[in-house]
Amino acid sequence: MLNAIFDFLCSLVALIPMECMKMRFMQEAFLGVLLLAPLTAAAGIQVVNFRMAFFSDAIGHSVFAGVAIGLLLSISPQWSMPITALLVGAGIMLMKRCSKLSSDTVIGVFYSAVAAAGLALISRNPNVARDMQTFLYGDILTVTRGEIVYLFLLSAAFYLFEFFAFNKLMIIGLDEKLARAHRIPAALYEYVYVGLLALIVIVAVRAAGVLLVTALLIVPSAAARNLASSAGKMFFLAMATGLFSGIAGLLLSAQESVNASSGAMIVLAASAVFLASLLFQKKG
Amino acid sequence: MMRKTENVLAEHRNCACCQDHPVAVNVQSLSAKLGGVQILDNVSFHVPQGVCTAIVGPNGAGKTTLVRAILGDLEHTGKILFRQKENGEFSEKRPLFGYVPQRLQFDRLLPLTVMEFLACSFQRRPVFFGVSGAFRKTAETYLADVDCSSVRDRKMGALSGGELQRVLLALALMRKPEILILDEPAAGVDFKGEKLCCELLETFRKKQGFTQIMVSHDLSTVAAHAAHVVCVNHQVFAQGDPEKVLTSRALMDTFGLHMGMVDLHSKCRTHVHACACGKGEKEC
């Protein structure tokens, strides 16, 4: 059943009149980008509102610890990575809320400690150390069907959450005190959001790598902020920017004349849109 | 609980300034620290229902901290009791608040329109699917009431200080609060705006019947509009009718820090007693 759906979707993607789209892995990568790019862009809106770019970076770097923990406990990194990311996210939020340190400091300390622990463990095992390149640079072209299904389910969960929480998150992002005075349980919303964000970041690391994952989140949103005249337009513009740069980056990367990493090309395309948005941005 | 209520009422009867109005909020021995510094020290006072109570004091006196404690946004010792609408009993359960913060510090580049901002607090449908026609109509009448119709489709970041205060006031009024708390509503607003703001609040108070708590360091506004005044400078220096409190030496004590702290403390007790016994300052 699932395979039949995939075959049908791939045959649709194959209609794109380009040489590279004839290959099955490109068709599946395309499906992955169709899901991932708008999802990271939508999640990125609140990353920018809450000034959480550094936070998402920290989650990205937790993949090293995730892989290491997987090795130690001999569980598949598919499970150990998202669980570690969730724990790191919750840990940062808890420390941020309970300590008087600035969030930058909390994240900085947490992030380095987790990344260092992961790297230390991994470096003991040269075979795994070589595999870590996949996480540093990412590779959307090797995305599996299972990962696409996971991405689909995660997207459904995230959009459902946004449907109910977007308004509240906007108020919390604007002024948390005002939100709490209006009986919005700010901490609860933030924890759920951070949990979903952690899961999204981990999938995005597969596509763009630890080094570029934050760009997938914040660049479309930053471009949309420049162009949009309202929050509603910003939401859809960010998703459109994400989708456009995702597709453009993937297709460009597959051209023989370019032949570059698709994650990097996607981020470059998004950055180009951002630069263009600076030229066309509305005042007032 | 019964005894507590009796205490509240007994104290209330002793206060000459508000015999016409029942007590809405009773603050008992409230103390609060911020970053290890004692900001509020054993503060006790009450707020009469359905009228405007002003909390006055110099900068850094702990007025905003007091507001945060009332809103339930700050750890504190002591009790804050609210008269419950259903049975008239006092309990710590917080009523529906409207809150106008002193300053909304937010990201001014966020493309959120005034209409969307208002909708975020009331509308279930996420604002990226638009603001409903019915809500738009209600919001427009409130914006017209606060004399701010022209800004409805402007971005929040493009508002002037005065316009922002009015939008926040419209938001607070739309909640149809039991208690409306305004933290320095006149700060950043010109004289005409300030007078208009107070008159407007009086009209709305008569219409909606809420209890108003207004933090201010502007004594002329207080004298003209408040029915009950509480002088705070880390402690309560006096409370009662504005005519009594604002002409008394307590005011000098509250604001005239140059007189020296030792002196202040001894005088402070006299004045608290003066109000609590209901005999006025002279007899104490």
Short mmCIF file of C-alpha atoms in Angstrom, two decimals, chain B residues 1-281:
data_model
loop_
_atom_site.label_atom_id
_atom_site.label_comp_id
_atom_site.label_asym_id
_atom_site.label_seq_id
_atom_site.Cartn_x
_atom_site.Cartn_y
_atom_site.Cartn_z
CA MET B 1 -11.76 31.18 55.44
CA MET B 2 -14.66 32.70 57.37
CA ARG B 3 -12.33 34.39 59.84
CA LYS B 4 -10.18 35.72 57.07
CA THR B 5 -13.19 37.30 55.44
CA GLU B 6 -14.20 38.88 58.72
CA ASN B 7 -10.73 40.35 59.15
CA VAL B 8 -10.88 41.80 55.70
CA LEU B 9 -14.26 43.33 56.29
CA ALA B 10 -13.29 44.67 59.70
CA GLU B 11 -10.31 46.43 58.26
CA HIS B 12 -12.41 47.68 55.44
CA ARG B 13 -14.98 49.25 57.74
CA ASN B 14 -12.16 51.10 59.47
CA CYS B 15 -11.03 52.77 56.32
CA ALA B 16 -12.98 55.96 55.94
CA CYS B 17 -12.12 56.37 52.31
CA CYS B 18 -14.10 53.56 50.79
CA GLN B 19 -17.15 52.84 52.87
CA ASP B 20 -19.34 52.98 49.80
CA HIS B 21 -17.51 50.18 48.05
CA PRO B 22 -16.77 46.60 49.11
CA VAL B 23 -13.20 45.36 49.06
CA ALA B 24 -12.16 43.66 45.81
CA VAL B 25 -8.53 42.83 46.60
CA ASN B 26 -6.92 42.47 49.98
CA VAL B 27 -3.15 42.34 50.13
CA GLN B 28 -1.82 40.99 53.43
CA SER B 29 1.83 41.20 54.56
CA LEU B 30 3.17 40.88 51.05
CA SER B 31 6.95 40.66 50.76
CA ALA B 32 8.92 40.03 47.62
CA LYS B 33 12.58 39.90 46.63
CA LEU B 34 14.13 40.40 43.23
CA GLY B 35 17.69 39.21 42.73
CA GLY B 36 18.20 39.01 46.50
CA VAL B 37 17.06 42.59 47.10
CA GLN B 38 13.98 43.16 49.22
CA ILE B 39 11.66 45.10 46.93
CA LEU B 40 8.44 44.83 48.91
CA ASP B 41 8.52 44.56 52.68
CA ASN B 42 5.38 43.53 54.53
CA VAL B 43 2.98 45.44 52.31
CA SER B 44 -0.70 45.40 53.31
CA PHE B 45 -3.50 47.34 51.70
CA HIS B 46 -6.85 46.87 50.08
CA VAL B 47 -8.47 47.84 46.82
CA PRO B 48 -12.14 48.94 46.76
CA GLN B 49 -14.35 47.42 44.11
CA GLY B 50 -15.56 49.24 41.01
CA VAL B 51 -13.46 52.38 41.43
CA CYS B 52 -9.99 53.52 40.50
CA THR B 53 -7.25 52.79 43.01
CA ALA B 54 -3.92 54.45 42.37
CA ILE B 55 -0.63 53.01 43.56
CA VAL B 56 1.81 55.89 43.79
CA GLY B 57 5.46 56.05 44.68
CA PRO B 58 8.79 57.20 43.26
CA ASN B 59 10.77 55.30 40.64
CA GLY B 60 12.18 52.06 41.98
CA ALA B 61 9.65 51.91 44.81
CA GLY B 62 8.44 48.45 43.82
CA LYS B 63 5.19 49.46 42.13
CA THR B 64 5.68 47.25 39.10
CA THR B 65 6.81 44.39 41.34
CA LEU B 66 3.60 44.83 43.30
CA VAL B 67 1.59 44.62 40.10
CA ARG B 68 3.43 41.46 39.06
CA ALA B 69 2.65 39.90 42.43
CA ILE B 70 -1.05 40.75 42.06
CA LEU B 71 -1.03 39.26 38.56
CA GLY B 72 0.49 36.10 40.00
CA ASP B 73 3.69 36.47 38.03
CA LEU B 74 6.11 36.67 40.96
CA GLU B 75 7.04 34.52 43.92
CA HIS B 76 6.14 36.25 47.16
CA THR B 77 5.28 35.69 50.78
CA GLY B 78 2.06 36.94 52.33
CA LYS B 79 -1.40 36.71 50.87
CA ILE B 80 -3.28 38.39 48.07
CA LEU B 81 -6.99 37.68 48.37
CA PHE B 82 -9.59 38.42 45.72
CA ARG B 83 -13.32 38.67 46.25
CA GLN B 84 -14.86 35.93 44.15
CA LYS B 85 -17.64 36.96 41.84
CA GLU B 86 -19.73 33.83 42.50
CA ASN B 87 -20.05 33.92 46.30
CA GLY B 88 -18.39 37.11 47.55
CA GLU B 89 -15.88 35.03 49.54
CA PHE B 90 -12.20 35.88 49.53
CA SER B 91 -9.69 33.45 48.11
CA GLU B 92 -6.37 33.44 46.30
CA LYS B 93 -8.02 32.40 43.05
CA ARG B 94 -7.26 35.11 40.55
CA PRO B 95 -10.07 36.87 38.70
CA LEU B 96 -10.02 37.79 35.02
CA PHE B 97 -7.38 40.49 34.60
CA GLY B 98 -6.95 43.11 31.96
CA TYR B 99 -3.35 44.30 31.99
CA VAL B 100 -1.71 47.25 30.32
CA PRO B 101 2.04 46.89 30.83
CA GLN B 102 4.28 49.87 31.40
CA ARG B 103 6.21 49.27 28.26
CA LEU B 104 5.84 46.55 25.68
CA GLN B 105 9.36 45.65 24.71
CA PHE B 106 9.01 43.67 21.56
CA ASP B 107 10.65 42.99 18.26
CA ARG B 108 9.58 45.98 16.19
CA LEU B 109 10.50 44.28 12.93
CA LEU B 110 7.83 41.61 13.39
CA PRO B 111 5.18 42.13 10.71
CA LEU B 112 2.18 41.80 13.02
CA THR B 113 -0.69 44.19 12.37
CA VAL B 114 -2.71 45.76 15.17
CA MET B 115 -5.78 43.81 14.08
CA GLU B 116 -3.83 40.54 14.12
CA PHE B 117 -2.36 41.39 17.50
CA LEU B 118 -5.83 41.85 18.97
CA ALA B 119 -7.12 38.72 17.21
CA CYS B 120 -4.26 36.63 18.62
CA SER B 121 -5.73 37.03 22.11
CA PHE B 122 -9.33 36.18 21.24
CA GLN B 123 -9.61 34.29 18.00
CA ARG B 124 -9.29 30.52 17.91
CA ARG B 125 -8.62 30.40 14.20
CA PRO B 126 -4.91 31.04 13.63
CA VAL B 127 -4.31 34.53 12.29
CA PHE B 128 -2.52 33.16 9.21
CA PHE B 129 -5.99 32.14 8.03
CA GLY B 130 -7.13 35.74 8.49
CA VAL B 131 -9.10 37.71 11.06
CA SER B 132 -12.81 36.89 11.13
CA GLY B 133 -15.25 39.58 10.03
CA ALA B 134 -17.16 39.49 13.32
CA PHE B 135 -14.01 39.96 15.37
CA ARG B 136 -12.83 42.74 13.09
CA LYS B 137 -16.06 44.63 13.74
CA THR B 138 -15.79 44.28 17.53
CA ALA B 139 -12.14 45.26 17.48
CA GLU B 140 -12.90 48.30 15.34
CA THR B 141 -15.43 49.61 17.86
CA TYR B 142 -12.93 49.24 20.70
CA LEU B 143 -10.20 50.90 18.67
CA ALA B 144 -12.62 53.74 17.90
CA ASP B 145 -13.37 54.02 21.63
CA VAL B 146 -9.70 54.50 22.45
CA ASP B 147 -9.49 57.01 19.59
CA CYS B 148 -7.14 54.87 17.56
CA SER B 149 -9.15 53.66 14.54
CA SER B 150 -6.54 54.70 12.04
CA VAL B 151 -3.92 52.21 13.20
CA ARG B 152 -5.91 49.00 12.77
CA ASP B 153 -3.99 47.72 9.76
CA ARG B 154 -0.66 49.22 10.68
CA LYS B 155 2.20 47.07 11.93
CA MET B 156 2.68 46.98 15.70
CA GLY B 157 6.30 48.06 15.25
CA ALA B 158 5.24 51.24 13.44
CA LEU B 159 3.12 52.57 16.33
CA SER B 160 4.17 55.50 18.49
CA GLY B 161 4.38 55.07 22.26
CA GLY B 162 0.96 56.64 22.80
CA GLU B 163 -0.71 54.61 20.05
CA LEU B 164 0.76 51.40 21.43
CA GLN B 165 -0.61 52.20 24.91
CA ARG B 166 -4.06 52.76 23.45
CA VAL B 167 -3.97 49.52 21.50
CA LEU B 168 -2.94 47.71 24.69
CA LEU B 169 -5.79 49.45 26.51
CA ALA B 170 -8.24 48.34 23.82
CA LEU B 171 -6.94 44.78 24.20
CA ALA B 172 -7.36 44.90 27.99
CA LEU B 173 -10.90 46.31 27.71
CA MET B 174 -11.90 43.72 25.13
CA ARG B 175 -11.23 41.02 27.69
CA LYS B 176 -14.06 42.51 29.80
CA PRO B 177 -11.90 42.16 32.90
CA GLU B 178 -12.98 42.06 36.53
CA ILE B 179 -9.83 43.92 37.45
CA LEU B 180 -8.01 46.22 35.07
CA ILE B 181 -4.39 46.87 35.96
CA LEU B 182 -2.53 49.71 34.29
CA ASP B 183 1.17 50.10 34.92
CA GLU B 184 2.11 53.75 34.39
CA PRO B 185 -0.44 54.26 31.62
CA ALA B 186 0.61 57.86 31.16
CA ALA B 187 4.31 57.20 30.67
CA GLY B 188 5.23 58.13 27.13
CA VAL B 189 1.86 59.74 26.46
CA ASP B 190 1.41 63.48 26.09
CA PHE B 191 -0.73 65.49 28.50
CA LYS B 192 -3.78 65.52 26.26
CA GLY B 193 -3.46 61.78 25.70
CA GLU B 194 -3.15 61.17 29.40
CA LYS B 195 -6.27 63.15 30.27
CA LEU B 196 -8.17 61.41 27.49
CA CYS B 197 -6.93 58.05 28.73
CA CYS B 198 -8.24 58.68 32.25
CA GLU B 199 -11.59 60.01 31.08
CA LEU B 200 -11.96 57.09 28.76
CA LEU B 201 -11.25 54.67 31.56
CA GLU B 202 -13.89 56.31 33.70
CA THR B 203 -16.48 55.86 30.98
CA PHE B 204 -15.52 52.23 30.49
CA ARG B 205 -15.44 51.56 34.21
CA LYS B 206 -19.00 52.80 34.50
CA LYS B 207 -20.02 50.65 31.54
CA GLN B 208 -18.18 47.43 32.40
CA GLY B 209 -18.02 47.83 36.19
CA PHE B 210 -14.45 46.64 36.61
CA THR B 211 -12.09 47.47 39.44
CA GLN B 212 -9.21 49.61 38.26
CA ILE B 213 -5.72 49.55 39.69
CA MET B 214 -3.45 52.19 38.24
CA VAL B 215 0.24 52.54 38.96
CA SER B 216 1.44 56.08 38.64
CA HIS B 217 4.03 58.53 39.76
CA ASP B 218 2.05 61.41 38.35
CA LEU B 219 0.21 62.93 41.29
CA SER B 220 -1.99 65.31 39.32
CA THR B 221 -3.55 62.40 37.42
CA VAL B 222 -4.06 60.52 40.64
CA ALA B 223 -5.65 63.47 42.43
CA ALA B 224 -8.08 63.99 39.58
CA HIS B 225 -9.15 60.43 38.88
CA ALA B 226 -8.46 58.00 41.71
CA ALA B 227 -10.96 57.26 44.47
CA HIS B 228 -8.43 55.44 46.61
CA VAL B 229 -4.69 55.94 46.86
CA VAL B 230 -1.95 53.66 48.17
CA CYS B 231 1.48 55.23 48.72
CA VAL B 232 4.21 52.65 48.26
CA ASN B 233 7.93 52.88 48.65
CA HIS B 234 8.98 49.30 49.44
CA GLN B 235 6.39 49.57 52.24
CA VAL B 236 2.93 51.06 52.37
CA PHE B 237 3.27 54.59 53.69
CA ALA B 238 -0.38 55.54 53.54
CA GLN B 239 -3.66 54.59 51.97
CA GLY B 240 -7.04 56.19 51.75
CA ASP B 241 -8.96 58.99 50.05
CA PRO B 242 -6.80 61.05 47.71
CA GLU B 243 -7.73 64.26 49.57
CA LYS B 244 -6.41 62.82 52.81
CA VAL B 245 -3.44 60.93 51.52
CA LEU B 246 -2.19 63.38 48.93
CA THR B 247 -2.14 66.33 51.27
CA SER B 248 -0.61 64.44 54.14
CA ARG B 249 3.04 64.32 55.02
CA ALA B 250 3.01 60.69 54.02
CA LEU B 251 3.34 61.88 50.49
CA MET B 252 6.42 63.80 51.39
CA ASP B 253 7.71 60.71 53.13
CA THR B 254 6.95 58.46 50.20
CA PHE B 255 8.61 60.62 47.62
CA GLY B 256 11.13 62.66 49.63
CA LEU B 257 13.87 60.09 49.92
CA HIS B 258 16.42 62.75 50.69
CA MET B 259 14.96 62.99 54.19
CA GLY B 260 16.76 59.79 55.14
CA MET B 261 15.63 56.25 55.57
CA VAL B 262 15.70 56.08 59.39
CA ASP B 263 13.27 58.94 59.69
CA LEU B 264 11.11 57.53 56.98
CA HIS B 265 10.63 54.21 58.68
CA SER B 266 9.41 55.71 61.95
CA LYS B 267 7.01 58.03 60.14
CA CYS B 268 5.77 55.33 57.91
CA ARG B 269 4.33 53.32 60.76
CA THR B 270 2.48 56.31 62.12
CA HIS B 271 0.81 56.90 58.82
CA VAL B 272 -0.19 53.33 58.20
CA HIS B 273 -1.78 53.42 61.61
CA ALA B 274 -3.37 56.74 60.77
CA CYS B 275 -5.25 55.18 57.92
CA ALA B 276 -6.00 51.86 59.49
CA CYS B 277 -7.62 53.40 62.54
CA GLY B 278 -9.66 55.68 60.35
CA LYS B 279 -9.03 58.75 62.48
CA GLY B 280 -6.89 60.54 59.96
CA GLU B 281 -3.38 61.74 60.28
#
